[in-house]
């Protein structure tokens, strides 16, 4: 008998003001918006509910309208949020994602979710070289709660890496070497920015079905997308778009263009749904 | 030089006035097409259609296709007007007029213009149904 696996909730680990980073990691801007917001866009269509794991003392006003979950325990570092989430909804599995993994996108989340093993304590990404787990992009199953609550009574409470290494955890390896890159210091951040395409702002106008599905006539979008196709993939993260690129055409500055056309700052971009004049 | 005219119009189309502009002593053939709003689409009763256009690109693409087809079919003039906004049942949504020395070229060009228009020009139909619902045609 195969019971349905527990459904997924998402938990975005906001962290606090990082001493090494000198700023709040949740607000680092890798993709044209604060990273917590980018993750929220990515996780919303993939999970039943998305929660922000926040420190009880933090200012919650930037998150008005979002589900905030202040830590109910204080002893377990990054596990505080995970334990709090498992207490909130003990029958749900929790897909936990930290804000300092800038290369996590739709593909990386899909890969983890597809390869999930609900029978294990957790499904986690492992670094292929060191074979160390990355506990802060992982799916924690309801069965993990009992163990974590027990470990909470130990002094000191073991860290999430050693918990995953010591216990039955399902390993998933990333599809690209850059997927698990971690930005932990101003030097990491500088290096990441140097390697990433520059942020540009483009004007996107929507017509017909695109306008109906975005709820907007036009908007300015700040992005690291280098081509029209990459920009469309970003829009698919932000909005529930039913049209696939194959059925759309692209116009840049009022001229039809191929999907791989490079984008420049201030370009006017339109994704053209199948036309139906006459 | 062939005469080319493409227009998007928020006002009702008046085919008789548009036809007058095409009159030419060199042309023995005038072929026109009017597309009207039909009261059903795929068995659903339709009450009206709202047309939306990407104005700048629709204008340039509309003019481009008229020029291509007029040259390919050796016509003297091709004009086209497409409605934007809400068009009532029975009203024209699109008008195409072509003149040429002889009828075969004019007929062929008129068909080619309508085919290309429906394929290439960024204009979209938002259908309103008798039951009060509406949808963008995909």
Short mmCIF file of C-alpha atoms in Angstrom, two decimals:
data_model
loop_
_atom_site.label_atom_id
_atom_site.label_comp_id
_atom_site.label_asym_id
_atom_site.label_seq_id
_atom_site.Cartn_x
_atom_site.Cartn_y
_atom_site.Cartn_z
CA UNK A 1 0.00 0.00 0.00
CA UNK A 2 1.48 3.28 -1.06
CA UNK A 3 -0.02 6.13 0.90
CA UNK A 4 0.14 9.58 -0.67
CA UNK A 5 3.33 11.35 0.45
CA UNK A 6 2.74 14.31 2.77
CA UNK A 7 2.08 17.49 0.77
CA UNK A 8 4.73 20.21 0.64
CA UNK A 9 4.86 23.53 2.39
CA UNK A 10 7.75 25.91 1.81
CA UNK A 11 9.86 27.70 4.40
CA UNK A 12 12.13 30.56 3.37
CA UNK A 13 14.87 31.00 5.95
CA UNK A 14 15.22 34.75 6.28
CA UNK A 15 18.01 34.62 8.83
CA UNK A 16 18.88 37.79 10.62
CA UNK A 17 21.44 40.47 10.06
CA UNK A 18 24.42 38.38 9.06
CA UNK A 19 27.57 39.47 10.87
CA UNK A 20 29.86 38.13 8.15
CA UNK A 21 27.79 39.58 5.34
CA UNK A 22 27.21 42.87 7.15
CA UNK A 23 23.66 42.93 5.82
CA UNK A 24 20.45 40.96 5.89
CA UNK A 25 20.91 38.12 3.40
CA UNK A 26 17.19 37.94 2.66
CA UNK A 27 17.45 41.39 1.07
CA UNK A 28 20.41 40.68 -1.20
CA UNK A 29 19.41 41.40 -4.77
CA UNK A 30 20.58 38.65 -7.11
CA UNK A 31 17.67 38.64 -9.55
CA UNK A 32 16.25 42.17 -9.65
CA UNK A 33 14.38 41.88 -6.34
CA UNK A 34 15.14 40.91 -2.75
CA UNK A 35 16.09 37.24 -2.64
CA UNK A 36 13.25 36.28 -0.25
CA UNK A 37 10.75 37.68 -2.74
CA UNK A 38 12.38 35.82 -5.64
CA UNK A 39 12.19 32.57 -3.67
CA UNK A 40 8.56 33.31 -2.81
CA UNK A 41 7.73 33.64 -6.52
CA UNK A 42 9.54 30.34 -7.23
CA UNK A 43 8.00 28.39 -4.37
CA UNK A 44 4.39 29.58 -4.53
CA UNK A 45 3.33 27.46 -7.52
CA UNK A 46 5.19 24.42 -6.17
CA UNK A 47 3.93 24.29 -2.57
CA UNK A 48 0.64 24.46 -0.70
CA UNK A 49 1.76 27.36 1.49
CA UNK A 50 4.88 29.50 1.63
CA UNK A 51 6.09 30.72 5.03
CA UNK A 52 8.86 33.15 5.93
CA UNK A 53 10.96 31.97 8.86
CA UNK A 54 11.82 35.13 10.79
CA UNK A 55 13.60 35.91 13.99
CA UNK A 56 11.10 36.97 16.69
CA UNK A 57 13.01 40.21 17.24
CA UNK A 58 13.20 41.20 13.55
CA UNK A 59 11.16 43.98 11.98
CA UNK A 60 8.33 42.18 10.17
CA UNK A 61 6.89 45.23 8.45
CA UNK A 62 8.52 44.50 5.03
CA UNK A 63 6.61 41.19 5.00
CA UNK A 64 3.08 42.50 5.55
CA UNK A 65 0.65 40.26 3.69
CA UNK A 66 3.01 37.27 3.74
CA UNK A 67 2.91 34.28 6.13
CA UNK A 68 5.51 35.04 8.82
CA UNK A 69 6.63 32.35 11.22
CA UNK A 70 8.71 33.67 14.15
CA UNK A 71 11.05 31.06 15.66
CA UNK A 72 9.48 29.32 18.66
CA UNK A 73 12.84 27.93 19.81
CA UNK A 74 16.16 29.71 20.19
CA UNK A 75 18.73 26.98 20.89
CA UNK A 76 19.22 25.32 17.53
CA UNK A 77 20.54 27.95 15.08
CA UNK A 78 19.25 27.31 11.57
CA UNK A 79 17.13 24.43 12.90
CA UNK A 80 14.98 26.87 14.92
CA UNK A 81 12.88 27.71 11.90
CA UNK A 82 12.58 24.10 10.75
CA UNK A 83 11.44 22.87 14.17
CA UNK A 84 8.95 25.75 14.41
CA UNK A 85 7.55 24.89 10.97
CA UNK A 86 7.18 21.18 11.80
CA UNK A 87 5.30 22.17 14.97
CA UNK A 88 3.04 24.51 12.96
CA UNK A 89 2.04 21.84 10.44
CA UNK A 90 3.29 18.42 11.60
CA UNK A 91 1.58 16.56 8.75
CA UNK A 92 3.25 18.60 6.03
CA UNK A 93 6.69 18.09 4.55
CA UNK A 94 8.68 21.31 4.50
CA UNK A 95 10.80 22.42 1.58
CA UNK A 96 13.32 24.68 3.29
CA UNK A 97 15.36 27.21 1.31
CA UNK A 98 17.89 29.72 2.61
CA UNK A 99 18.40 33.14 1.06
CA UNK A 100 22.15 32.86 0.46
CA UNK A 101 21.98 30.40 -2.48
CA UNK A 102 21.69 32.75 -5.46
CA UNK A 103 21.86 30.05 -8.15
CA UNK A 104 18.80 28.17 -6.95
CA UNK A 105 16.15 28.53 -9.63
CA UNK A 106 13.14 26.66 -10.96
CA UNK A 107 15.26 23.78 -12.33
CA UNK A 108 17.06 23.20 -9.02
CA UNK A 109 13.79 23.17 -7.05
CA UNK A 110 12.09 20.86 -9.54
CA UNK A 111 15.06 18.48 -9.43
CA UNK A 112 14.89 18.24 -5.64
CA UNK A 113 11.10 17.81 -5.57
CA UNK A 114 11.13 15.18 -8.33
CA UNK A 115 13.80 13.15 -6.55
CA UNK A 116 12.24 13.43 -3.10
CA UNK A 117 12.02 10.26 -1.02
CA UNK A 118 9.21 10.73 1.52
CA UNK A 119 10.27 7.57 3.40
CA UNK A 120 13.49 9.20 4.56
CA UNK A 121 13.91 11.85 7.21
CA UNK A 122 14.84 14.45 4.64
CA UNK A 123 15.75 14.82 0.99
CA UNK A 124 18.75 17.11 0.66
CA UNK A 125 21.19 18.34 -1.91
CA UNK A 126 24.72 17.03 -1.40
CA UNK A 127 27.85 18.73 -2.65
CA UNK A 128 29.26 16.25 -5.18
CA UNK A 129 32.92 16.82 -4.25
CA UNK A 130 32.81 16.89 -0.46
CA UNK A 131 29.68 14.72 -0.20
CA UNK A 132 28.45 17.12 2.47
CA UNK A 133 24.74 17.91 2.68
CA UNK A 134 23.34 21.39 2.16
CA UNK A 135 20.66 21.26 4.86
CA UNK A 136 19.18 24.62 3.99
CA UNK A 137 17.89 23.54 0.62
CA UNK A 138 16.16 20.34 1.63
CA UNK A 139 12.78 18.73 2.11
CA UNK A 140 12.22 17.83 5.75
CA UNK A 141 9.57 15.14 6.20
CA UNK A 142 7.08 15.02 9.11
CA UNK A 143 9.08 12.07 10.50
CA UNK A 144 11.98 14.44 11.20
CA UNK A 145 10.06 16.26 13.92
CA UNK A 146 10.50 13.66 16.63
CA UNK A 147 14.24 13.42 16.05
CA UNK A 148 14.74 17.20 15.96
CA UNK A 149 12.71 17.68 19.15
CA UNK A 150 14.84 15.04 20.87
CA UNK A 151 18.10 16.59 19.68
CA UNK A 152 16.88 19.93 21.01
CA UNK A 153 17.42 18.60 24.55
CA UNK A 154 21.11 17.85 23.84
CA UNK A 155 23.77 20.34 24.77
CA UNK A 156 25.02 21.64 22.47
CA UNK A 157 22.31 20.94 19.91
CA UNK A 158 23.95 19.25 16.90
CA UNK A 159 24.08 21.24 13.69
CA UNK A 160 21.92 20.34 10.69
CA UNK A 161 24.86 19.05 8.62
CA UNK A 162 25.84 16.46 11.19
CA UNK A 163 22.19 15.49 11.71
CA UNK A 164 21.78 14.82 8.00
CA UNK A 165 25.08 12.95 7.81
CA UNK A 166 24.29 10.74 10.80
CA UNK A 167 20.69 9.92 9.93
CA UNK A 168 18.83 8.37 7.07
CA UNK A 169 18.74 11.14 4.54
CA UNK A 170 18.01 10.88 0.84
CA UNK A 171 20.82 12.34 -1.27
CA UNK A 172 20.23 14.41 -4.37
CA UNK A 173 23.12 15.72 -6.43
CA UNK A 174 22.84 19.02 -8.27
CA UNK A 175 22.77 19.07 -12.07
CA UNK A 176 25.30 21.90 -12.33
CA UNK A 177 28.39 22.62 -10.27
CA UNK A 178 27.26 26.20 -9.60
CA UNK A 179 23.81 25.29 -8.25
CA UNK A 180 24.80 25.16 -4.56
CA UNK A 181 27.11 28.16 -4.59
CA UNK A 182 26.80 29.98 -1.32
CA UNK A 183 27.19 33.74 -0.78
CA UNK A 184 28.34 34.25 2.78
CA UNK A 185 30.63 37.24 2.76
CA UNK A 186 31.07 40.54 0.92
CA UNK A 187 33.88 38.84 -1.05
CA UNK A 188 31.55 36.02 -2.18
CA UNK A 189 28.94 38.61 -3.13
CA UNK A 190 31.46 40.61 -5.14
CA UNK A 191 32.67 37.48 -6.94
CA UNK A 192 29.12 36.38 -7.69
CA UNK A 193 28.25 39.80 -9.14
CA UNK A 194 31.39 39.82 -11.26
CA UNK A 195 30.48 36.48 -12.81
CA UNK A 196 26.76 37.18 -13.17
CA UNK A 197 25.33 39.19 -16.08
CA UNK A 198 24.71 42.84 -15.15
CA UNK A 199 21.32 44.04 -13.91
CA UNK A 200 19.43 46.00 -16.55
CA UNK A 201 15.98 47.56 -16.56
CA UNK A 202 13.68 46.92 -19.51
CA UNK A 203 10.10 47.99 -20.23
CA UNK A 204 7.73 45.09 -20.82
CA UNK A 205 4.30 45.67 -22.36
CA UNK A 206 1.54 43.08 -22.22
CA UNK A 207 -1.32 42.49 -24.64
CA UNK A 208 -4.40 40.27 -24.71
CA UNK A 209 -3.93 37.01 -22.79
CA UNK A 210 -0.54 38.14 -21.43
CA UNK A 211 -2.20 41.26 -20.00
CA UNK A 212 -5.00 39.18 -18.50
CA UNK A 213 -2.56 36.74 -16.89
CA UNK A 214 -0.10 39.32 -15.53
CA UNK A 215 -2.85 41.75 -14.53
CA UNK A 216 -0.71 44.55 -15.97
CA UNK A 217 -0.52 46.66 -19.11
CA UNK A 218 3.19 47.29 -18.78
CA UNK A 219 5.96 47.42 -16.22
CA UNK A 220 9.64 48.14 -15.75
CA UNK A 221 11.57 44.97 -14.92
CA UNK A 222 15.06 44.89 -13.47
CA UNK A 223 16.72 41.66 -14.48
CA UNK A 224 19.92 39.79 -15.18
CA UNK A 225 18.28 38.09 -18.16
CA UNK A 226 20.55 38.34 -21.20
CA UNK A 227 18.04 37.33 -23.86
CA UNK A 228 14.33 37.63 -24.50
CA UNK A 229 13.94 33.91 -23.74
CA UNK A 230 15.63 34.24 -20.35
CA UNK A 231 13.39 37.19 -19.56
CA UNK A 232 10.31 35.15 -20.47
CA UNK A 233 11.46 32.38 -18.13
CA UNK A 234 11.71 34.97 -15.36
CA UNK A 235 8.18 36.15 -16.09
CA UNK A 236 7.03 32.54 -15.83
CA UNK A 237 8.43 32.61 -12.29
CA UNK A 238 6.49 35.78 -11.44
CA UNK A 239 3.17 35.07 -13.15
CA UNK A 240 0.95 32.09 -13.95
CA UNK A 241 1.53 32.26 -17.72
CA UNK A 242 -0.15 29.54 -19.77
CA UNK A 243 1.63 30.26 -23.06
CA UNK A 244 4.88 28.46 -23.86
CA UNK A 245 7.61 30.31 -25.78
CA UNK A 246 6.95 28.13 -28.85
CA UNK A 247 3.52 29.71 -29.31
CA UNK A 248 4.69 33.30 -28.73
CA UNK A 249 6.65 35.80 -30.81
CA UNK A 250 8.95 38.50 -29.45
CA UNK A 251 9.21 42.16 -30.39
CA UNK A 252 12.03 44.35 -29.13
CA UNK A 253 11.66 48.09 -29.73
CA UNK A 254 8.63 47.44 -31.98
CA UNK A 255 10.43 44.99 -34.30
CA UNK A 256 9.97 41.20 -34.42
CA UNK A 257 13.14 39.52 -33.07
CA UNK A 258 14.44 35.99 -32.46
CA UNK A 259 14.22 34.62 -28.90
CA UNK A 260 18.00 34.68 -28.45
CA UNK A 261 18.28 38.41 -29.19
CA UNK A 262 20.49 40.07 -26.53
CA UNK A 263 18.66 42.52 -24.25
CA UNK A 264 19.92 46.02 -23.53
CA UNK A 265 18.95 48.52 -20.85
CA UNK A 266 15.73 50.43 -21.65
CA UNK A 267 14.66 48.00 -24.40
CA UNK A 268 10.91 47.83 -24.96
CA UNK A 269 9.99 44.15 -24.94
CA UNK A 270 6.66 42.60 -25.95
CA UNK A 271 5.80 38.90 -25.88
CA UNK A 272 3.18 38.46 -28.57
CA UNK A 273 0.46 35.85 -27.99
CA UNK A 274 -0.96 34.06 -31.06
CA UNK A 275 -2.69 36.77 -33.07
CA UNK A 276 -6.38 36.57 -33.91
CA UNK A 277 -7.25 39.60 -36.03
CA UNK A 278 -9.65 39.62 -38.96
CA UNK B 1 4.39 53.48 -57.16
CA UNK B 2 1.59 51.36 -55.77
CA UNK B 3 -0.67 52.99 -53.22
CA UNK B 4 -0.51 51.43 -49.76
CA UNK B 5 -2.74 52.37 -46.83
CA UNK B 6 -3.06 50.50 -43.54
CA UNK B 7 -5.08 51.86 -40.66
CA UNK B 8 -6.29 50.84 -37.22
CA UNK B 9 -9.58 52.51 -36.44
CA UNK B 10 -11.50 52.89 -33.22
CA UNK B 11 -14.44 54.25 -35.26
CA UNK B 12 -16.84 52.28 -37.48
CA UNK B 13 -15.48 51.28 -40.90
CA UNK B 14 -17.27 52.96 -43.87
CA UNK B 15 -16.53 50.76 -46.89
CA UNK B 16 -18.15 53.05 -49.50
CA UNK B 17 -15.88 55.96 -48.60
CA UNK B 18 -12.82 53.70 -48.57
CA UNK B 19 -13.74 52.31 -52.02
CA UNK B 20 -13.91 55.82 -53.50
CA UNK B 21 -10.27 56.42 -52.58
CA UNK B 22 -9.22 53.44 -54.74
CA UNK B 23 -10.95 54.55 -57.95
CA UNK B 24 -8.42 54.70 -60.79
CA UNK B 25 -8.78 54.92 -64.59
CA UNK B 26 -5.88 52.46 -65.02
CA UNK B 27 -7.69 49.74 -63.09
CA UNK B 28 -10.49 47.61 -64.42
CA UNK B 29 -10.83 45.45 -61.32
CA UNK B 30 -11.78 46.38 -57.76
CA UNK B 31 -12.02 43.54 -55.23
CA UNK B 32 -13.00 44.20 -51.64
CA UNK B 33 -13.46 42.02 -48.58
CA UNK B 34 -15.39 42.86 -45.42
CA UNK B 35 -15.09 40.71 -42.32
CA UNK B 36 -18.21 40.96 -40.14
CA UNK B 37 -18.86 39.97 -36.55
CA UNK B 38 -20.66 36.62 -36.63
CA UNK B 39 -23.18 35.64 -33.93
CA UNK B 40 -21.56 32.30 -33.04
CA UNK B 41 -18.08 30.85 -32.67
CA UNK B 42 -17.69 27.10 -32.20
CA UNK B 43 -21.37 26.79 -31.25
CA UNK B 44 -21.15 29.52 -28.60
CA UNK B 45 -23.48 32.51 -29.09
CA UNK B 46 -21.33 35.64 -29.47
CA UNK B 47 -22.64 39.09 -28.52
CA UNK B 48 -19.69 41.31 -29.57
CA UNK B 49 -15.92 41.27 -30.09
CA UNK B 50 -13.35 43.66 -28.66
CA UNK B 51 -10.16 44.03 -30.70
CA UNK B 52 -6.85 45.01 -29.16
CA UNK B 53 -3.81 45.93 -31.24
CA UNK B 54 -0.13 46.45 -30.54
CA UNK B 55 -0.36 49.70 -32.44
CA UNK B 56 3.19 50.44 -33.58
CA UNK B 57 4.04 46.91 -34.66
CA UNK B 58 0.58 46.30 -36.19
CA UNK B 59 1.01 49.42 -38.33
CA UNK B 60 4.50 48.53 -39.56
CA UNK B 61 3.65 44.86 -40.15
CA UNK B 62 0.34 45.77 -41.84
CA UNK B 63 2.08 48.17 -44.22
CA UNK B 64 4.84 45.65 -44.89
CA UNK B 65 2.44 42.88 -45.88
CA UNK B 66 0.39 45.19 -48.13
CA UNK B 67 3.54 46.25 -49.95
CA UNK B 68 4.79 42.67 -50.36
CA UNK B 69 1.47 41.42 -51.73
CA UNK B 70 0.79 44.37 -54.02
CA UNK B 71 4.20 43.86 -55.62
CA UNK B 72 3.86 40.09 -55.86
CA UNK B 73 0.48 40.36 -57.59
CA UNK B 74 1.17 43.45 -59.72
CA UNK B 75 -1.71 45.44 -58.26
CA UNK B 76 -1.96 49.23 -58.28
CA UNK B 77 -3.25 49.71 -54.77
CA UNK B 78 -4.09 47.81 -51.60
CA UNK B 79 -5.77 49.43 -48.61
CA UNK B 80 -6.80 47.86 -45.33
CA UNK B 81 -8.59 49.11 -42.21
CA UNK B 82 -8.91 47.03 -39.04
CA UNK B 83 -11.12 47.94 -36.11
CA UNK B 84 -9.97 48.29 -32.53
CA UNK B 85 -12.31 48.46 -29.56
CA UNK B 86 -15.71 46.79 -29.33
CA UNK B 87 -17.49 45.87 -32.57
CA UNK B 88 -21.19 44.92 -32.55
CA UNK B 89 -22.72 41.90 -34.29
CA UNK B 90 -22.95 42.34 -38.06
CA UNK B 91 -20.56 45.30 -38.10
CA UNK B 92 -17.36 45.12 -40.15
CA UNK B 93 -14.21 44.36 -38.17
CA UNK B 94 -11.90 44.52 -41.17
CA UNK B 95 -12.01 45.87 -44.71
CA UNK B 96 -9.56 45.19 -47.55
CA UNK B 97 -9.74 46.82 -50.97
CA UNK B 98 -7.47 46.04 -53.94
CA UNK B 99 -7.40 47.49 -57.45
CA UNK B 100 -5.55 46.08 -60.48
CA UNK B 101 -5.85 46.26 -64.25
CA UNK B 102 -7.51 42.78 -64.32
CA UNK B 103 -9.64 40.74 -61.91
CA UNK B 104 -7.38 37.68 -61.34
CA UNK B 105 -4.58 39.68 -59.70
CA UNK B 106 -7.05 41.66 -57.60
CA UNK B 107 -8.84 38.53 -56.32
CA UNK B 108 -5.57 36.75 -55.53
CA UNK B 109 -4.09 39.77 -53.74
CA UNK B 110 -7.22 40.28 -51.62
CA UNK B 111 -7.13 36.66 -50.41
CA UNK B 112 -3.39 36.84 -49.74
CA UNK B 113 -3.79 40.02 -47.69
CA UNK B 114 -6.46 38.52 -45.45
CA UNK B 115 -4.42 35.34 -44.94
CA UNK B 116 -1.29 37.30 -44.04
CA UNK B 117 -3.20 39.70 -41.80
CA UNK B 118 -4.62 36.86 -39.71
CA UNK B 119 -1.21 35.25 -39.49
CA UNK B 120 1.17 38.14 -38.85
CA UNK B 121 -0.41 41.34 -37.56
CA UNK B 122 -0.51 41.69 -33.75
CA UNK B 123 -4.24 42.16 -33.25
CA UNK B 124 -6.26 40.08 -30.81
CA UNK B 125 -9.93 39.22 -30.41
CA UNK B 126 -11.62 39.25 -27.04
CA UNK B 127 -14.93 37.48 -27.58
CA UNK B 128 -17.97 38.38 -25.50
CA UNK B 129 -20.58 35.66 -25.24
CA UNK B 130 -24.34 35.86 -24.87
CA UNK B 131 -24.08 34.32 -21.38
CA UNK B 132 -21.99 37.28 -20.17
CA UNK B 133 -18.61 35.51 -20.17
CA UNK B 134 -15.67 36.43 -22.38
CA UNK B 135 -12.31 35.06 -23.44
CA UNK B 136 -9.13 35.83 -25.34
CA UNK B 137 -8.82 33.46 -28.25
CA UNK B 138 -5.66 31.36 -27.97
#
